[in-house]
Tab-separated table of C-alpha atoms in Angstrom:
chain	number	residue	atom	x	y	z
A	524	MET	CA	19.860	-11.189	3.633
A	525	ARG	CA	21.467	-14.534	2.924
A	526	THR	CA	25.099	-15.047	1.908
A	527	SER	CA	25.257	-16.790	-1.483
A	528	THR	CA	27.540	-17.588	-4.380
A	529	LEU	CA	24.987	-15.615	-6.336
A	530	ALA	CA	26.121	-12.374	-4.757
A	531	ILE	CA	27.318	-10.712	-7.966
A	532	ALA	CA	27.878	-7.378	-6.257
A	533	ALA	CA	30.161	-9.063	-3.754
A	534	ALA	CA	31.952	-10.932	-6.546
A	535	LEU	CA	32.690	-7.637	-8.266
A	536	ALA	CA	34.035	-6.303	-4.998
A	537	LEU	CA	36.269	-9.337	-4.596
A	538	ALA	CA	37.653	-9.005	-8.103
A	539	ALA	CA	38.279	-5.298	-7.705
A	540	CYS	CA	39.770	-5.032	-4.263
A	541	GLY	CA	40.148	-8.492	-2.736
A	542	GLN	CA	37.868	-7.722	0.240
A	543	PRO	CA	35.742	-10.475	1.869
A	544	ASN	CA	32.002	-10.669	1.206
A	545	ASP	CA	30.890	-8.877	4.369
A	546	THR	CA	28.098	-6.340	3.985
A	547	ARG	CA	27.960	-5.461	7.674
A	548	ALA	CA	30.591	-4.242	10.098
A	549	GLN	CA	31.161	-6.095	13.352
A	550	ASP	CA	29.146	-3.578	15.345
A	551	GLY	CA	26.066	-4.025	13.120
A	552	VAL	CA	26.519	-0.759	11.233
A	553	PHE	CA	26.102	-1.063	7.484
A	554	ALA	CA	29.496	-1.205	5.778
A	555	ASP	CA	29.640	0.673	2.475
A	556	ASN	CA	31.966	-1.680	0.543
A	557	ARG	CA	30.213	-1.459	-2.832
A	558	VAL	CA	32.590	-0.813	-5.725
A	559	THR	CA	32.471	-0.029	-9.424
A	560	PRO	CA	33.854	-2.646	-11.878
A	561	THR	CA	37.446	-1.712	-12.774
A	562	ASP	CA	38.513	-4.145	-15.505
A	563	VAL	CA	37.242	-6.126	-18.484
A	564	MET	CA	36.777	-9.375	-16.567
A	565	THR	CA	34.547	-7.864	-13.929
A	566	MET	CA	32.576	-6.028	-16.621
A	567	LYS	CA	31.799	-9.441	-18.175
A	568	ALA	CA	30.263	-10.766	-14.966
A	569	SER	CA	26.863	-12.289	-15.717
A	570	PHE	CA	23.479	-12.176	-13.999
A	571	ALA	CA	22.869	-15.773	-15.091
A	572	PRO	CA	23.547	-17.356	-11.671
A	573	VAL	CA	20.991	-15.050	-10.035
A	574	VAL	CA	18.426	-15.739	-12.733
A	575	ARG	CA	18.923	-19.516	-12.516
A	576	GLU	CA	18.271	-19.401	-8.794
A	577	THR	CA	15.278	-17.048	-8.802
A	578	ALA	CA	13.395	-17.578	-12.082
A	579	PRO	CA	11.714	-20.893	-11.125
A	580	ALA	CA	9.799	-19.118	-8.347
A	581	VAL	CA	8.327	-16.455	-10.669
A	582	VAL	CA	5.006	-17.440	-12.247
A	583	ASN	CA	2.460	-16.295	-14.776
A	584	ILE	CA	-1.060	-15.496	-13.557
A	585	SER	CA	-4.091	-15.436	-15.816
A	586	ALA	CA	-7.507	-14.669	-14.385
A	587	VAL	CA	-11.048	-14.499	-15.727
A	588	GLY	CA	-14.056	-12.731	-14.269
A	589	VAL	CA	-17.558	-11.616	-15.149
A	590	GLN	CA	-18.418	-7.935	-15.328
A	591	ARG	CA	-21.870	-6.364	-15.459
A	592	VAL	CA	-22.167	-3.576	-18.026
A	593	GLN	CA	-25.071	-1.415	-19.126
A	594	ASP	CA	-25.331	-0.989	-22.879
A	595	PRO	CA	-26.965	2.400	-23.646
A	596	PHE	CA	-28.605	1.018	-26.793
A	597	PHE	CA	-30.296	-1.958	-25.157
A	598	SER	CA	-31.260	0.058	-22.064
A	599	ARG	CA	-33.607	2.115	-24.267
A	600	PHE	CA	-35.656	-1.017	-24.819
A	601	GLY	CA	-35.839	-1.923	-21.165
A	602	PHE	CA	-33.035	-4.452	-21.073
A	603	GLY	CA	-31.046	-4.582	-17.868
A	604	PRO	CA	-27.260	-4.773	-17.449
A	605	GLN	CA	-25.474	-7.364	-19.553
A	606	THR	CA	-22.620	-9.597	-18.437
A	607	GLN	CA	-19.312	-10.013	-20.214
A	608	ARG	CA	-16.178	-11.996	-19.490
A	609	VAL	CA	-13.070	-9.997	-18.656
A	610	GLY	CA	-9.523	-11.187	-18.272
A	611	SER	CA	-6.349	-10.159	-16.493
A	612	VAL	CA	-2.740	-11.240	-16.943
A	613	GLY	CA	0.151	-10.662	-14.579
A	614	SER	CA	3.009	-12.237	-12.693
A	615	GLY	CA	3.528	-13.635	-9.227
A	616	VAL	CA	6.156	-15.034	-6.870
A	617	ILE	CA	6.086	-18.302	-4.914
A	618	VAL	CA	7.132	-17.495	-1.346
A	619	ARG	CA	6.307	-20.775	0.412
A	620	PRO	CA	7.020	-24.301	-0.844
A	621	ASP	CA	3.395	-25.374	-0.280
A	622	GLY	CA	2.264	-23.017	-3.043
A	623	VAL	CA	1.699	-19.621	-1.410
A	624	VAL	CA	2.028	-17.012	-4.159
A	625	VAL	CA	2.273	-13.219	-3.882
A	626	THR	CA	1.016	-10.948	-6.654
A	627	ASN	CA	-0.599	-7.539	-7.098
A	628	ASN	CA	-4.168	-7.113	-5.969
A	629	HIS	CA	-5.047	-5.355	-9.218
A	630	VAL	CA	-4.093	-8.495	-11.152
A	631	ILE	CA	-6.783	-10.646	-9.513
A	632	GLU	CA	-9.319	-8.083	-8.254
A	633	GLY	CA	-12.854	-8.981	-9.338
A	634	MET	CA	-11.719	-12.236	-10.938
A	635	GLN	CA	-13.445	-15.584	-10.308
A	636	GLN	CA	-11.060	-18.050	-11.950
A	637	ILE	CA	-7.301	-17.835	-11.428
A	638	ARG	CA	-4.754	-19.992	-13.233
A	639	VAL	CA	-1.048	-20.018	-12.336
A	640	THR	CA	1.616	-21.309	-14.721
A	641	LEU	CA	5.070	-22.115	-13.379
A	642	ASN	CA	8.308	-21.560	-15.211
A	643	ASP	CA	8.449	-25.292	-16.037
A	644	ARG	CA	4.953	-24.991	-17.630
A	645	ARG	CA	3.062	-26.817	-14.871
A	646	GLU	CA	-0.353	-25.256	-14.228
A	647	PHE	CA	-2.377	-24.905	-11.039
A	648	SER	CA	-5.706	-23.400	-10.095
A	649	ALA	CA	-5.441	-20.845	-7.307
A	650	ARG	CA	-7.705	-19.234	-4.753
A	651	VAL	CA	-7.349	-15.859	-3.072
A	652	VAL	CA	-6.354	-16.189	0.572
A	653	LEU	CA	-6.120	-12.477	1.307
A	654	ALA	CA	-6.334	-9.350	-0.848
A	655	ASP	CA	-5.072	-6.017	0.451
A	656	PRO	CA	-6.002	-3.126	-1.876
A	657	ARG	CA	-4.142	-0.591	0.271
A	658	SER	CA	-0.754	-2.153	-0.464
A	659	ASP	CA	-1.898	-3.656	-3.802
A	660	ILE	CA	-0.704	-7.046	-2.571
A	661	ALA	CA	-2.702	-10.274	-2.809
A	662	VAL	CA	-1.815	-13.728	-1.501
A	663	LEU	CA	-2.894	-16.837	-3.414
A	664	GLN	CA	-2.830	-20.531	-2.545
A	665	LEU	CA	-2.131	-22.991	-5.355
A	666	GLU	CA	-4.432	-26.007	-5.253
A	667	GLY	CA	-3.310	-29.602	-5.668
A	668	VAL	CA	0.362	-29.035	-4.809
A	669	GLN	CA	1.955	-32.418	-4.152
A	670	GLU	CA	5.616	-31.458	-3.759
A	671	ARG	CA	7.793	-28.649	-2.516
A	672	LEU	CA	7.886	-25.784	-5.005
A	673	PRO	CA	10.782	-23.377	-5.650
A	674	THR	CA	10.540	-20.190	-3.600
A	675	LEU	CA	12.129	-16.795	-3.162
A	676	ASN	CA	13.317	-15.640	0.235
A	677	ILE	CA	11.606	-12.427	1.375
A	678	ASP	CA	14.410	-10.088	2.453
A	679	ASP	CA	12.848	-7.373	4.608
A	680	GLN	CA	16.059	-6.164	6.255
A	681	GLU	CA	16.023	-2.954	4.178
A	682	GLU	CA	19.753	-3.002	3.540
A	683	GLN	CA	19.380	-1.690	-0.007
A	684	GLN	CA	20.960	1.560	-1.125
A	685	VAL	CA	20.365	3.824	-4.093
A	686	GLY	CA	22.580	2.573	-6.900
A	687	ASP	CA	22.393	-1.123	-5.988
A	688	LEU	CA	21.935	-3.527	-8.899
A	689	VAL	CA	18.535	-5.246	-9.136
A	690	LEU	CA	16.680	-7.568	-11.504
A	691	ALA	CA	12.994	-7.327	-12.388
A	692	ILE	CA	11.640	-10.778	-13.237
A	693	GLY	CA	8.160	-11.326	-14.607
A	694	ASN	CA	6.167	-13.821	-16.615
A	695	PRO	CA	3.873	-11.671	-18.753
A	696	PHE	CA	1.667	-12.238	-21.774
A	697	GLY	CA	1.915	-16.028	-21.465
A	698	VAL	CA	5.016	-16.047	-23.679
A	699	GLY	CA	7.524	-16.917	-20.949
A	700	GLN	CA	9.671	-15.087	-18.489
A	701	THR	CA	11.346	-11.738	-18.964
A	702	VAL	CA	14.358	-10.509	-17.018
A	703	THR	CA	15.509	-6.903	-16.993
A	704	ASN	CA	18.233	-5.280	-14.959
A	705	GLY	CA	18.824	-1.853	-13.543
A	706	ILE	CA	19.566	-0.074	-10.312
A	707	ILE	CA	17.588	1.206	-7.369
A	708	SER	CA	16.889	4.821	-8.268
A	709	ALA	CA	15.291	5.845	-4.983
A	710	LEU	CA	13.985	4.428	-1.720
A	711	ASN	CA	10.984	5.370	0.409
A	712	ARG	CA	9.078	6.996	-2.443
A	713	THR	CA	5.742	8.051	-0.942
A	714	GLU	CA	4.254	10.858	-3.014
A	715	THR	CA	3.546	8.657	-6.037
A	716	GLY	CA	-0.256	8.797	-6.127
A	717	ILE	CA	-0.321	4.983	-5.930
A	718	SER	CA	-1.260	4.688	-2.258
A	719	ASP	CA	-1.706	6.951	0.762
A	720	SER	CA	0.178	4.475	2.932
A	721	GLY	CA	2.797	3.176	0.530
A	722	SER	CA	6.541	3.693	0.498
A	723	PHE	CA	8.008	2.313	-2.706
A	724	ILE	CA	11.326	1.208	-4.124
A	725	GLN	CA	11.954	3.073	-7.375
A	726	THR	CA	13.963	1.346	-10.091
A	727	ASP	CA	14.978	1.943	-13.685
A	728	ALA	CA	14.838	-1.803	-14.448
A	729	PRO	CA	12.189	-1.903	-17.212
A	730	ILE	CA	8.810	-3.093	-15.928
A	731	ASN	CA	6.342	-3.630	-18.747
A	732	PRO	CA	2.621	-4.510	-18.851
A	733	GLY	CA	2.139	-8.043	-17.557
A	734	ASN	CA	5.065	-7.738	-15.134
A	735	SER	CA	2.754	-6.542	-12.342
A	736	GLY	CA	3.193	-8.853	-9.376
A	737	GLY	CA	6.642	-9.988	-10.504
A	738	ALA	CA	9.815	-10.047	-8.453
A	739	LEU	CA	12.359	-7.337	-7.800
A	740	VAL	CA	15.442	-9.214	-6.611
A	741	ASP	CA	18.847	-8.177	-5.359
A	742	MET	CA	22.188	-9.709	-6.243
A	743	ASP	CA	21.807	-12.307	-3.496
A	744	GLY	CA	18.730	-13.622	-5.295
A	745	ASP	CA	16.398	-12.424	-2.532
A	746	LEU	CA	12.981	-10.851	-3.034
A	747	ILE	CA	13.192	-7.196	-2.014
A	748	GLY	CA	9.960	-6.024	-3.627
A	749	ILE	CA	6.908	-6.807	-5.762
A	750	ASN	CA	6.778	-4.777	-8.971
A	751	THR	CA	3.504	-2.891	-8.971
A	752	ALA	CA	3.444	0.272	-11.095
A	753	ILE	CA	5.226	2.422	-13.642
A	754	PHE	CA	5.126	6.079	-14.563
A	755	SER	CA	4.647	6.221	-18.308
A	756	ARG	CA	2.865	8.310	-20.919
A	757	SER	CA	3.015	5.594	-23.563
A	758	GLY	CA	2.076	2.583	-21.439
A	759	SER	CA	5.536	1.026	-21.754
A	760	SER	CA	8.513	1.394	-19.463
A	761	SER	CA	10.138	4.810	-19.336
A	762	GLY	CA	12.651	3.997	-16.629
A	763	VAL	CA	10.499	4.849	-13.618
A	764	GLY	CA	9.065	1.760	-11.938
A	765	PHE	CA	7.862	1.144	-8.403
A	766	ALA	CA	7.910	-1.949	-6.211
A	767	VAL	CA	6.164	-2.638	-2.910
A	768	PRO	CA	8.998	-3.222	-0.397
A	769	ALA	CA	9.495	-6.661	1.109
A	770	THR	CA	8.648	-5.261	4.544
A	771	MET	CA	5.029	-4.782	3.513
A	772	VAL	CA	4.997	-7.981	1.441
A	773	ARG	CA	5.976	-10.021	4.486
A	774	ARG	CA	3.340	-8.253	6.611
A	775	VAL	CA	0.574	-9.234	4.163
A	776	VAL	CA	1.871	-12.803	3.738
A	777	GLU	CA	2.086	-13.357	7.489
A	778	SER	CA	-1.460	-12.036	7.913
A	779	ALA	CA	-2.693	-14.422	5.210
A	780	VAL	CA	-0.974	-17.582	6.442
A	781	GLY	CA	-1.989	-16.690	9.998
A	782	GLY	CA	-5.648	-16.971	9.023
A	783	ALA	CA	-6.538	-13.274	8.866
A	784	THR	CA	-9.079	-12.096	6.307
A	785	ALA	CA	-7.658	-8.571	6.242
A	786	VAL	CA	-4.440	-6.773	7.146
A	787	VAL	CA	-5.005	-4.939	10.416
A	788	ARG	CA	-2.909	-1.785	10.266
A	789	PRO	CA	-2.121	-0.078	13.541
A	790	TRP	CA	-1.897	3.669	13.735
A	791	LEU	CA	-0.006	6.203	15.771
A	792	GLY	CA	-2.857	8.693	16.042
A	793	VAL	CA	-1.139	11.775	14.660
A	794	LYS	CA	-1.689	13.979	11.664
A	795	GLY	CA	0.996	16.242	10.309
A	796	GLU	CA	2.405	18.389	7.562
A	797	THR	CA	5.650	17.877	5.681
A	798	VAL	CA	8.320	20.286	6.893
A	799	SER	CA	9.012	22.624	3.993
A	800	ALA	CA	11.867	25.097	3.776
A	801	ASP	CA	9.599	27.848	5.110
A	802	ILE	CA	8.390	25.712	8.019
A	803	ALA	CA	11.970	24.674	8.789
A	804	ARG	CA	12.994	28.347	9.013
A	805	SER	CA	10.042	29.176	11.253
A	806	LEU	CA	10.933	26.290	13.581
A	807	GLY	CA	14.614	27.167	13.613
A	808	LEU	CA	15.673	23.910	11.925
A	809	ASP	CA	18.906	23.811	9.935
A	810	ARG	CA	17.164	21.939	7.079
A	811	PRO	CA	13.700	20.693	6.069
A	812	GLN	CA	13.119	17.318	7.700
A	813	GLY	CA	10.325	15.338	9.235
A	814	LEU	CA	6.622	15.851	9.762
A	815	VAL	CA	5.352	18.629	11.995
A	816	VAL	CA	2.458	17.366	14.116
A	817	THR	CA	-0.729	19.370	13.587
A	818	ASP	CA	-3.167	17.116	15.443
A	819	VAL	CA	-2.950	14.350	18.041
A	820	TYR	CA	-5.897	11.985	18.475
A	821	PRO	CA	-7.119	12.159	22.099
A	822	GLY	CA	-6.226	8.997	23.984
A	823	GLY	CA	-4.426	7.509	20.968
A	824	PRO	CA	-0.977	5.849	20.971
A	825	ALA	CA	0.882	9.092	20.243
A	826	ALA	CA	-1.011	11.011	22.915
A	827	ARG	CA	-0.224	8.342	25.513
A	828	ALA	CA	3.433	8.398	24.468
A	829	GLY	CA	3.631	12.151	25.010
A	830	VAL	CA	3.665	13.404	21.400
A	831	ARG	CA	2.419	17.005	21.208
A	832	GLN	CA	1.234	19.391	18.554
A	833	GLY	CA	4.248	21.230	17.162
A	834	ASP	CA	6.603	18.277	17.589
A	835	VAL	CA	8.505	17.274	14.467
A	836	ILE	CA	8.486	13.515	13.921
A	837	THR	CA	11.719	12.597	12.152
A	838	ALA	CA	11.863	8.797	12.388
A	839	ILE	CA	10.019	5.605	13.316
A	840	ASP	CA	12.314	2.893	14.697
A	841	GLY	CA	15.261	4.758	13.195
A	842	ALA	CA	13.790	4.919	9.673
A	843	GLU	CA	13.504	8.464	8.364
A	844	VAL	CA	9.994	9.928	8.014
A	845	ASN	CA	9.280	13.044	5.979
A	846	ASP	CA	5.565	12.944	5.194
A	847	GLN	CA	2.259	11.437	6.284
A	848	GLY	CA	2.484	8.594	3.775
A	849	GLY	CA	5.889	7.576	5.073
A	850	LEU	CA	4.631	7.652	8.654
A	851	ASN	CA	1.570	5.558	7.747
A	852	PHE	CA	3.776	3.019	5.982
A	853	ARG	CA	6.276	2.654	8.811
A	854	VAL	CA	3.601	2.192	11.430
A	855	GLY	CA	1.476	0.028	9.127
A	856	THR	CA	4.210	-2.578	8.747
A	857	ARG	CA	4.128	-3.248	12.497
A	858	GLU	CA	1.764	-5.541	14.365
A	859	PRO	CA	-0.937	-4.071	16.622
A	860	ASN	CA	0.360	-3.645	20.184
A	861	ASP	CA	3.980	-3.400	18.997
A	862	THR	CA	6.063	-0.685	20.620
A	863	VAL	CA	7.766	1.705	18.199
A	864	GLN	CA	10.393	4.332	18.849
A	865	VAL	CA	9.259	7.749	17.669
A	866	GLY	CA	12.083	10.184	16.998
A	867	VAL	CA	10.960	13.796	17.485
A	868	LEU	CA	12.426	17.253	17.547
A	869	ARG	CA	10.924	19.354	20.338
A	870	ASP	CA	12.056	22.935	20.705
A	871	GLY	CA	14.999	22.027	18.494
A	872	ARG	CA	16.152	19.149	20.706
A	873	PRO	CA	15.942	15.484	19.632
A	874	GLU	CA	13.941	13.101	21.804
A	875	THR	CA	12.855	9.481	21.508
A	876	LEU	CA	9.400	8.475	22.671
A	877	ASN	CA	8.036	4.937	22.941
A	878	ALA	CA	4.533	4.442	21.563
A	879	ARG	CA	2.460	1.268	21.613
A	880	VAL	CA	0.638	1.294	18.283
A	881	GLN	CA	-2.985	0.127	18.179
A	882	PRO	CA	-5.679	-0.644	15.604
A	883	LEU	CA	-7.755	2.356	14.621
A	884	PRO	CA	-10.591	2.847	17.105
A	885	GLY	CA	-14.208	2.467	16.065
A	886	ASP	CA	-16.245	0.154	13.873
A	887	ALA	CA	-15.739	-0.010	10.097
A	888	ASP	CA	-18.910	-2.056	9.465
A	889	VAL	CA	-20.902	-0.094	6.888
A	890	ASP	CA	-23.841	-2.484	7.359
A	891	LYS	CA	-24.622	-0.662	10.599
A	892	ALA	CA	-25.849	2.387	8.694
A	893	THR	CA	-29.334	3.614	9.546
A	894	VAL	CA	-31.965	5.364	7.444
A	895	VAL	CA	-33.241	8.757	8.553
A	896	ARG	CA	-37.009	8.272	9.011
A	897	ALA	CA	-38.210	11.798	9.754
A	898	GLY	CA	-37.488	15.389	8.818
A	899	VAL	CA	-36.327	16.928	5.571
A	900	LEU	CA	-33.343	14.545	5.373
A	901	SER	CA	-35.470	11.410	5.571
A	902	GLY	CA	-34.573	8.720	3.056
A	903	ALA	CA	-30.821	9.118	3.525
A	904	GLN	CA	-28.829	6.144	4.759
A	905	VAL	CA	-26.214	7.520	7.161
A	906	LEU	CA	-23.447	6.371	9.475
A	907	ALA	CA	-21.398	8.347	11.990
A	908	LEU	CA	-17.722	8.519	11.107
A	909	ASN	CA	-15.032	7.065	13.335
A	910	PRO	CA	-11.317	6.557	12.613
A	911	ALA	CA	-11.670	2.904	11.525
A	912	LEU	CA	-14.621	3.642	9.224
A	913	ALA	CA	-13.070	6.769	7.702
A	914	ASP	CA	-9.816	4.925	7.030
A	915	SER	CA	-11.589	1.942	5.444
A	916	LEU	CA	-13.351	4.338	3.081
A	917	GLY	CA	-10.043	5.928	2.094
A	918	GLY	CA	-10.627	9.091	4.103
A	919	ASP	CA	-8.966	10.950	6.951
A	920	PRO	CA	-9.168	8.969	10.229
A	921	PHE	CA	-9.475	12.304	12.042
A	922	ALA	CA	-12.606	13.224	10.074
A	923	THR	CA	-15.834	13.789	11.981
A	924	GLY	CA	-19.429	14.030	10.855
A	925	VAL	CA	-22.023	11.674	9.412
A	926	ILE	CA	-21.402	10.078	6.016
A	927	VAL	CA	-24.253	9.494	3.581
A	928	GLY	CA	-24.562	6.108	1.887
A	929	ARG	CA	-27.517	5.493	-0.407
A	930	VAL	CA	-30.207	8.118	-0.883
A	931	GLN	CA	-33.678	6.777	-1.646
A	932	ARG	CA	-35.027	7.986	-4.967
A	933	GLY	CA	-37.785	10.581	-4.563
A	934	SER	CA	-37.143	11.020	-0.835
A	935	TYR	CA	-36.883	14.337	0.987
A	936	ALA	CA	-33.121	13.849	1.232
A	937	SER	CA	-32.922	13.328	-2.541
A	938	ARG	CA	-34.960	16.503	-3.196
A	939	ALA	CA	-32.697	18.362	-0.771
A	940	GLY	CA	-29.749	17.445	-2.999
A	941	LEU	CA	-27.897	14.959	-0.786
A	942	GLN	CA	-25.701	12.441	-2.591
A	943	GLY	CA	-23.960	9.248	-1.578
A	944	GLY	CA	-20.527	10.012	-0.164
A	945	ASP	CA	-21.515	13.405	1.244
A	946	ILE	CA	-20.357	14.059	4.801
A	947	ILE	CA	-22.802	16.116	6.868
A	948	LEU	CA	-20.643	18.305	9.090
A	949	SER	CA	-23.079	20.619	10.849
A	950	VAL	CA	-26.712	21.690	11.058
A	951	ASN	CA	-27.511	25.254	12.121
A	952	GLY	CA	-23.946	25.710	13.300
A	953	ARG	CA	-23.964	22.630	15.508
A	954	ALA	CA	-21.472	19.860	14.709
A	955	VAL	CA	-23.098	16.580	13.691
A	956	THR	CA	-21.537	13.499	15.263
A	957	ALA	CA	-24.457	11.016	15.394
A	958	ALA	CA	-27.168	9.908	12.989
A	959	GLN	CA	-29.865	10.668	15.569
A	960	GLN	CA	-29.163	14.400	15.221
A	961	LEU	CA	-30.599	14.353	11.687
A	962	ALA	CA	-34.072	13.096	12.612
A	963	ASP	CA	-35.419	16.518	13.594
A	964	VAL	CA	-33.860	18.663	10.864
A	965	GLY	CA	-36.592	20.927	9.488
A	966	ARG	CA	-37.087	23.330	6.625
A	967	GLY	CA	-34.988	26.470	6.810
A	968	SER	CA	-32.088	24.622	8.433
A	969	GLU	CA	-28.585	25.543	7.338
A	970	VAL	CA	-26.598	22.419	6.502
A	971	VAL	CA	-22.847	22.237	5.843
A	972	ILE	CA	-21.589	19.183	3.954
A	973	GLU	CA	-18.285	18.028	2.508
A	974	ARG	CA	-18.464	16.652	-1.037
A	975	ARG	CA	-15.353	15.308	-2.770
A	976	GLY	CA	-13.107	17.484	-0.607
A	977	ARG	CA	-15.161	20.700	-0.973
A	978	ARG	CA	-17.294	22.289	1.722
A	979	ILE	CA	-20.791	23.338	0.657
A	980	ALA	CA	-23.236	25.286	2.810
A	981	GLY	CA	-26.917	25.713	2.010
A	982	VAL	CA	-30.396	26.225	3.457
A	983	ILE	CA	-32.973	23.474	2.998
A	984	ARG	CA	-36.227	24.881	1.618
């Protein structure tokens, strides 16, 4: 975090108690010197200096794409899918002076033409450098940039606290910038339904449609998050907004400018369950905390570090972890081959283990699927699951079995009732781990599949 004359929170502290602008103690421990305004003069302090410094780096993004749609009326007469132009509008933030812009993936997903308008009304075409649906972050490169552009500093130090003042700056609807203020309502929000590996900053600063991809800034004028979602029944802000933390933003940006075509997320190789009050009592813990390990991937980073089933993981590199999403986020912000400190409780005693995180093992290339050529499951395109493939498909990296892709129309597999996305778990009580096992499946075989989270068992006639 940079020291700046824009530090309004520090200015309020100075006016109220005369203390220097020092947000950290000498020993590196965070110093809690935030204060509440105590007089009329401090209550009149303005956000204008912060806005002047940050607003030029926040841009409007308009995108156009082509979508194929099937009209039910015309399909009766044999006409195929029609094409129609679709549009998307959002906001973005310039993070490098050569025109690197961060926005939400959902703003530009499926779009072919992207136009970026700066606060001073200059316009640039942009191309997608890297899109990461898991974090909902995309990185764009403006084309034809001839000079250094205004930027926002990405502050990934995670020094924020609940109650800190923040500004949400966007450039929606093409009508110009909007600035709203509020506070951080919560940190490390994971169970939001937005992502299985996200940990969000929650704010009550109003975030309205078109603000997606805009900046969440602190009182130093630093970028601490990218506004990405709201909880609302009406479609407008209801005081519950979420921003992707700068830690993940920086990870995606560094991957993009480093030439990567995708963000490679390492994993720890553990699966666990949130410690509830009942679990805490059964484990003899004084309060619910952490993630109790239910499975450890053989030979994975956690296994090599000595993590065991029954351990309670409480922290990664000192950051508290209380569920699987939080664990995935903390590990996912690190580079492959980084060493992380895993805080665990084992038999009620705290321990720290060092784990070298690695990319998920296996091959995520779905083009390597094969078609079953014989037996009653012939005509099904299948691929054996591995952690990398399962994760890329949004599933459990620990999942085993053979996943079904396309099913040829009129084939034996189609008549047997197989559908794309089914996971074949076992045949006649024997676990299926390779596509070759399906070639000799005959009539009368009992097959167990998983379909949309439900297990279904049946006999093929």
